[in-house]
Short mmCIF file of C-alpha atoms in Angstrom, two decimals:
data_model
loop_
_atom_site.label_atom_id
_atom_site.label_comp_id
_atom_site.label_asym_id
_atom_site.label_seq_id
_atom_site.Cartn_x
_atom_site.Cartn_y
_atom_site.Cartn_z
CA MET C 1 0.00 0.00 0.00
CA GLN C 2 1.38 3.40 -0.99
CA PRO C 3 1.79 5.90 1.87
CA ILE C 4 -0.73 8.74 1.86
CA ASP C 5 0.57 12.28 1.35
CA ARG C 6 -2.12 14.89 2.02
CA PHE C 7 0.15 17.85 2.77
CA SER C 8 2.77 18.45 0.05
CA GLY C 9 0.39 20.63 -1.92
CA HIS C 10 0.06 23.16 0.89
CA ALA C 11 3.31 22.68 2.77
CA ASP C 12 3.86 26.45 2.97
CA LEU C 13 0.54 26.93 4.80
CA TYR C 14 1.31 23.96 7.03
CA ALA C 15 4.68 25.41 8.02
CA GLN C 16 3.17 28.79 8.85
CA TYR C 17 -0.09 27.91 10.56
CA ARG C 18 0.11 24.51 12.27
CA ILE C 19 0.67 24.54 16.02
CA ASP C 20 3.73 23.37 17.88
CA TYR C 21 3.51 21.52 21.20
CA PRO C 22 3.77 22.70 24.80
CA ALA C 23 6.86 22.26 26.96
CA GLU C 24 4.82 20.16 29.40
CA LEU C 25 4.38 17.49 26.75
CA TYR C 26 8.10 17.22 26.09
CA ASP C 27 8.87 17.20 29.81
CA PHE C 28 6.43 14.31 30.27
CA VAL C 29 7.91 12.31 27.39
CA LEU C 30 11.49 12.90 28.49
CA SER C 31 10.73 11.73 32.01
CA PHE C 32 10.56 8.19 30.51
CA VAL C 33 13.77 8.42 28.47
CA ARG C 34 16.98 7.12 30.05
CA ASN C 35 19.51 8.07 27.35
CA ARG C 36 19.50 11.07 25.05
CA GLN C 37 21.85 10.15 22.26
CA SER C 38 19.55 9.53 19.29
CA ALA C 39 15.90 10.26 18.47
CA TRP C 40 13.74 9.58 15.42
CA ASP C 41 10.85 11.91 14.62
CA CYS C 42 8.67 10.01 12.17
CA ALA C 43 6.44 11.92 9.72
CA THR C 44 8.18 15.08 10.84
CA GLY C 45 6.33 17.42 8.48
CA ASN C 46 7.97 20.82 8.83
CA GLY C 47 10.18 19.63 11.67
CA GLN C 48 8.33 21.09 14.64
CA VAL C 49 9.05 18.13 16.91
CA ALA C 50 12.49 17.47 15.43
CA GLY C 51 13.49 21.03 16.24
CA ALA C 52 12.46 20.62 19.87
CA LEU C 53 14.25 17.27 20.17
CA ALA C 54 17.43 18.72 18.67
CA ALA C 55 17.89 20.84 21.80
CA ILE C 56 17.92 17.66 23.92
CA PHE C 57 19.39 14.80 21.86
CA GLU C 58 22.85 14.54 20.33
CA GLN C 59 21.38 13.46 16.99
CA VAL C 60 17.87 13.60 15.55
CA GLU C 61 16.76 11.68 12.49
CA ALA C 62 13.57 13.05 10.93
CA THR C 63 11.65 11.39 8.11
CA ASP C 64 8.64 12.19 5.97
CA ILE C 65 7.15 11.14 2.65
CA SER C 66 6.79 14.78 1.51
CA GLU C 67 9.90 16.29 -0.05
CA THR C 68 8.18 19.67 -0.07
CA GLN C 69 7.61 19.54 3.67
CA LEU C 70 11.23 18.60 4.30
CA ILE C 71 12.51 21.50 2.19
CA LEU C 72 10.59 23.89 4.47
CA ALA C 73 11.53 22.11 7.70
CA VAL C 74 13.40 23.63 10.63
CA LYS C 75 17.15 23.45 10.03
CA LYS C 76 19.55 22.60 12.87
CA PRO C 77 23.03 21.07 12.63
CA ASN C 78 22.11 17.91 14.52
CA ILE C 79 18.90 17.16 12.56
CA HIS C 80 19.19 14.90 9.54
CA TYR C 81 16.12 14.88 7.28
CA GLN C 82 15.36 12.26 4.67
CA LEU C 83 12.49 10.93 2.60
CA SER C 84 11.19 7.66 4.02
CA PRO C 85 7.88 5.97 4.74
CA ALA C 86 7.15 5.21 8.38
CA GLU C 87 6.95 1.48 7.82
CA GLN C 88 10.31 0.86 6.13
CA THR C 89 13.27 3.05 7.00
CA PRO C 90 16.99 2.98 6.18
CA PHE C 91 18.06 2.98 9.83
CA PRO C 92 20.19 0.22 11.38
CA ASP C 93 18.74 -2.04 14.05
CA HIS C 94 18.72 -0.74 17.64
CA THR C 95 19.51 2.90 16.83
CA PHE C 96 17.14 5.13 18.81
CA ASP C 97 16.50 6.07 22.44
CA LEU C 98 13.23 7.83 21.57
CA ILE C 99 10.80 7.55 18.66
CA THR C 100 8.07 10.17 18.21
CA VAL C 101 5.18 10.60 15.81
CA ALA C 102 2.90 13.62 16.09
CA GLN C 103 -0.49 14.03 14.38
CA SER C 104 0.40 11.42 11.77
CA LEU C 105 -0.03 7.89 13.11
CA HIS C 106 -3.53 7.55 11.67
CA TRP C 107 -2.08 7.72 8.13
CA PHE C 108 0.21 4.71 8.69
CA ASN C 109 -0.03 0.98 8.34
CA ILE C 110 0.02 0.72 12.13
CA SER C 111 1.22 -2.85 12.54
CA ALA C 112 4.03 -2.39 10.00
CA PHE C 113 5.12 0.85 11.68
CA HIS C 114 5.18 -0.74 15.11
CA GLN C 115 7.23 -3.62 13.72
CA GLU C 116 9.72 -1.07 12.35
CA VAL C 117 9.77 0.70 15.74
CA ARG C 118 10.77 -2.57 17.41
CA ARG C 119 13.56 -3.06 14.87
CA VAL C 120 15.17 0.39 15.11
CA ALA C 121 14.66 1.04 18.83
CA LYS C 122 17.34 0.32 21.38
CA PRO C 123 16.28 -2.09 24.15
CA GLY C 124 14.18 -0.11 26.60
CA ALA C 125 13.69 2.82 24.22
CA VAL C 126 10.56 4.95 24.37
CA ILE C 127 7.83 5.32 21.76
CA ALA C 128 5.54 8.37 22.04
CA GLU C 129 2.57 8.92 19.73
CA TRP C 130 0.30 11.95 19.95
CA GLY C 131 -2.22 14.08 18.15
CA TYR C 132 -4.79 16.80 18.73
CA GLY C 133 -8.49 17.01 18.16
CA LEU C 134 -10.92 19.77 17.23
CA VAL C 135 -9.84 23.15 18.55
CA LYS C 136 -12.01 25.00 21.08
CA ILE C 137 -12.59 28.69 20.30
CA GLY C 138 -15.29 29.60 22.83
CA SER C 139 -18.82 28.53 23.71
CA ASP C 140 -20.29 31.13 21.34
CA LEU C 141 -18.33 29.89 18.32
CA ASP C 142 -17.75 26.19 18.98
CA PRO C 143 -21.18 25.08 17.65
CA ILE C 144 -20.56 26.92 14.37
CA LEU C 145 -17.14 25.32 13.99
CA LEU C 146 -18.50 21.88 14.85
CA ASP C 147 -21.19 22.21 12.17
CA PHE C 148 -18.51 23.18 9.64
CA TYR C 149 -16.32 20.27 10.74
CA ARG C 150 -19.04 17.62 10.64
CA ASN C 151 -21.39 18.80 7.93
CA ARG C 152 -19.83 21.29 5.52
CA ILE C 153 -16.50 19.50 5.10
CA GLY C 154 -17.35 16.26 6.92
CA PRO C 155 -17.71 14.21 3.71
CA TYR C 156 -14.24 15.31 2.61
CA TRP C 157 -12.32 13.88 5.55
CA ASP C 158 -10.40 10.68 4.91
CA PRO C 159 -11.74 7.68 6.87
CA GLN C 160 -8.65 7.83 9.09
CA ARG C 161 -9.94 11.03 10.69
CA LYS C 162 -12.08 8.92 13.02
CA TYR C 163 -8.90 7.87 14.83
CA ILE C 164 -8.19 11.49 15.74
CA ASP C 165 -11.78 11.96 16.89
CA ASN C 166 -11.45 9.02 19.30
CA ALA C 167 -7.92 10.00 20.42
CA TYR C 168 -6.34 6.80 19.00
CA ALA C 169 -8.34 4.74 21.49
CA THR C 170 -9.03 2.00 18.92
CA LEU C 171 -5.51 1.81 17.45
CA PRO C 172 -3.19 -0.91 18.81
CA PHE C 173 -0.30 0.06 21.07
CA PRO C 174 1.62 -3.13 21.89
CA PHE C 175 4.31 -1.67 24.14
CA ALA C 176 5.29 -2.12 27.77
CA ASN C 177 4.28 0.23 30.58
CA ALA C 178 1.79 1.96 28.29
CA GLN C 179 0.37 5.21 29.60
CA ARG C 180 -1.88 7.94 28.26
CA ALA C 181 -1.79 11.65 29.02
CA GLY C 182 -3.54 14.81 27.90
CA PHE C 183 -2.31 18.37 27.37
CA ILE C 184 -3.66 21.68 26.11
CA ALA C 185 -1.88 23.87 23.57
CA ARG C 186 -3.10 27.45 24.03
CA ARG C 187 -2.73 30.02 21.28
CA THR C 188 -3.96 33.61 20.99
CA TRP C 189 -4.95 34.26 17.39
CA SER C 190 -6.79 36.72 15.21
CA LEU C 191 -9.68 35.47 13.11
CA ALA C 192 -7.52 35.70 9.97
CA ARG C 193 -4.82 33.54 11.58
CA PHE C 194 -7.41 30.98 12.65
CA LEU C 195 -8.94 30.79 9.17
CA ASN C 196 -5.54 30.14 7.64
CA TYR C 197 -5.03 27.33 10.13
CA LEU C 198 -8.31 25.79 8.91
CA ARG C 199 -6.98 25.95 5.37
CA THR C 200 -4.30 23.41 6.39
CA TRP C 201 -6.96 20.78 7.11
CA SER C 202 -6.84 17.91 4.63
CA ALA C 203 -10.64 17.96 4.27
CA VAL C 204 -10.61 21.66 3.38
CA ARG C 205 -7.93 21.03 0.76
CA GLN C 206 -9.99 18.17 -0.68
CA TYR C 207 -13.13 20.33 -0.72
CA ILE C 208 -11.25 23.05 -2.63
CA HIS C 209 -9.90 20.46 -5.07
CA GLU C 210 -13.33 19.00 -5.82
CA ASN C 211 -15.42 22.18 -5.78
CA GLU C 212 -12.96 24.89 -6.85
CA GLU C 213 -14.02 27.15 -4.00
CA ASP C 214 -12.74 27.74 -0.48
CA PRO C 215 -15.33 26.79 2.18
CA VAL C 216 -13.37 28.70 4.82
CA ASN C 217 -14.40 32.01 3.24
CA GLY C 218 -18.06 31.45 4.09
CA LEU C 219 -17.22 30.26 7.58
CA GLY C 220 -15.13 33.38 8.13
CA GLU C 221 -18.09 35.60 7.27
CA GLU C 222 -20.25 33.66 9.71
CA LEU C 223 -17.69 33.93 12.51
CA LYS C 224 -16.71 37.56 11.97
CA SER C 225 -19.58 39.30 13.73
CA ILE C 226 -19.19 37.15 16.85
CA TRP C 227 -15.38 36.95 16.91
CA GLY C 228 -14.93 40.72 16.68
CA GLU C 229 -11.67 42.56 16.10
CA GLU C 230 -9.80 41.17 19.09
CA GLU C 231 -7.62 38.11 19.23
CA ARG C 232 -9.03 35.06 21.02
CA GLU C 233 -7.46 32.32 23.10
CA LEU C 234 -7.84 28.95 21.39
CA GLN C 235 -7.35 25.58 23.05
CA PHE C 236 -6.09 22.54 21.17
CA PRO C 237 -6.70 19.31 23.14
CA ILE C 238 -3.68 17.00 22.78
CA PHE C 239 -3.81 13.27 23.50
CA LEU C 240 -0.65 11.21 23.95
CA ARG C 241 0.27 7.59 24.51
CA ILE C 242 3.71 6.39 25.52
CA GLY C 243 5.44 3.12 26.28
CA HIS C 244 8.72 1.20 26.29
CA VAL C 245 9.86 -0.93 23.40
#
């Protein structure tokens, strides 16, 4: 099965408008990690996680199936980027102390990826998988966004989106000492900034492709009178699962 690439076509938007992750998440993950020599960030996208790991690990390997994303990724001297699917990598056996995958696991062949994790992880290494669900923008606007998410662009989501909606609860995680945790990423954004974030959604891109119009424009008009001119605090609910290989 060919890996699914839904993000090369708008990698510039993705790099500008996708969120990064809070320090609390990294602190939690690192509390499980004994050695900090080598980390692999799988499906790195624009290198958000790889960039954070580079401040902690001696060497970071970061892979993705999108060459466009990798061209735009964060550059640091101890990050090595390369094109590779999640399920079959060029790495030697028993290489990594930590393996991370953020907001991407649902696109993988899960069993094949976990088999690859077992191959490239050092004994006792840590695997951390996380993602984030539908953003909260306030009780006055959340119902409008939910209607857009479910009804206006709902038919354009890939089937894998259901795994995000249920916080990976139904995806296998065959690792020792498995734990789950939750975090909140808080951002203060203008309406324009928020609308550009929505334009990074794969379902929005598919809607535009099929209908030759941007559904976010209409949503923006609907939100404008309630949002106002001020910036708003948004909350992105992050779910994480972690274990030892």
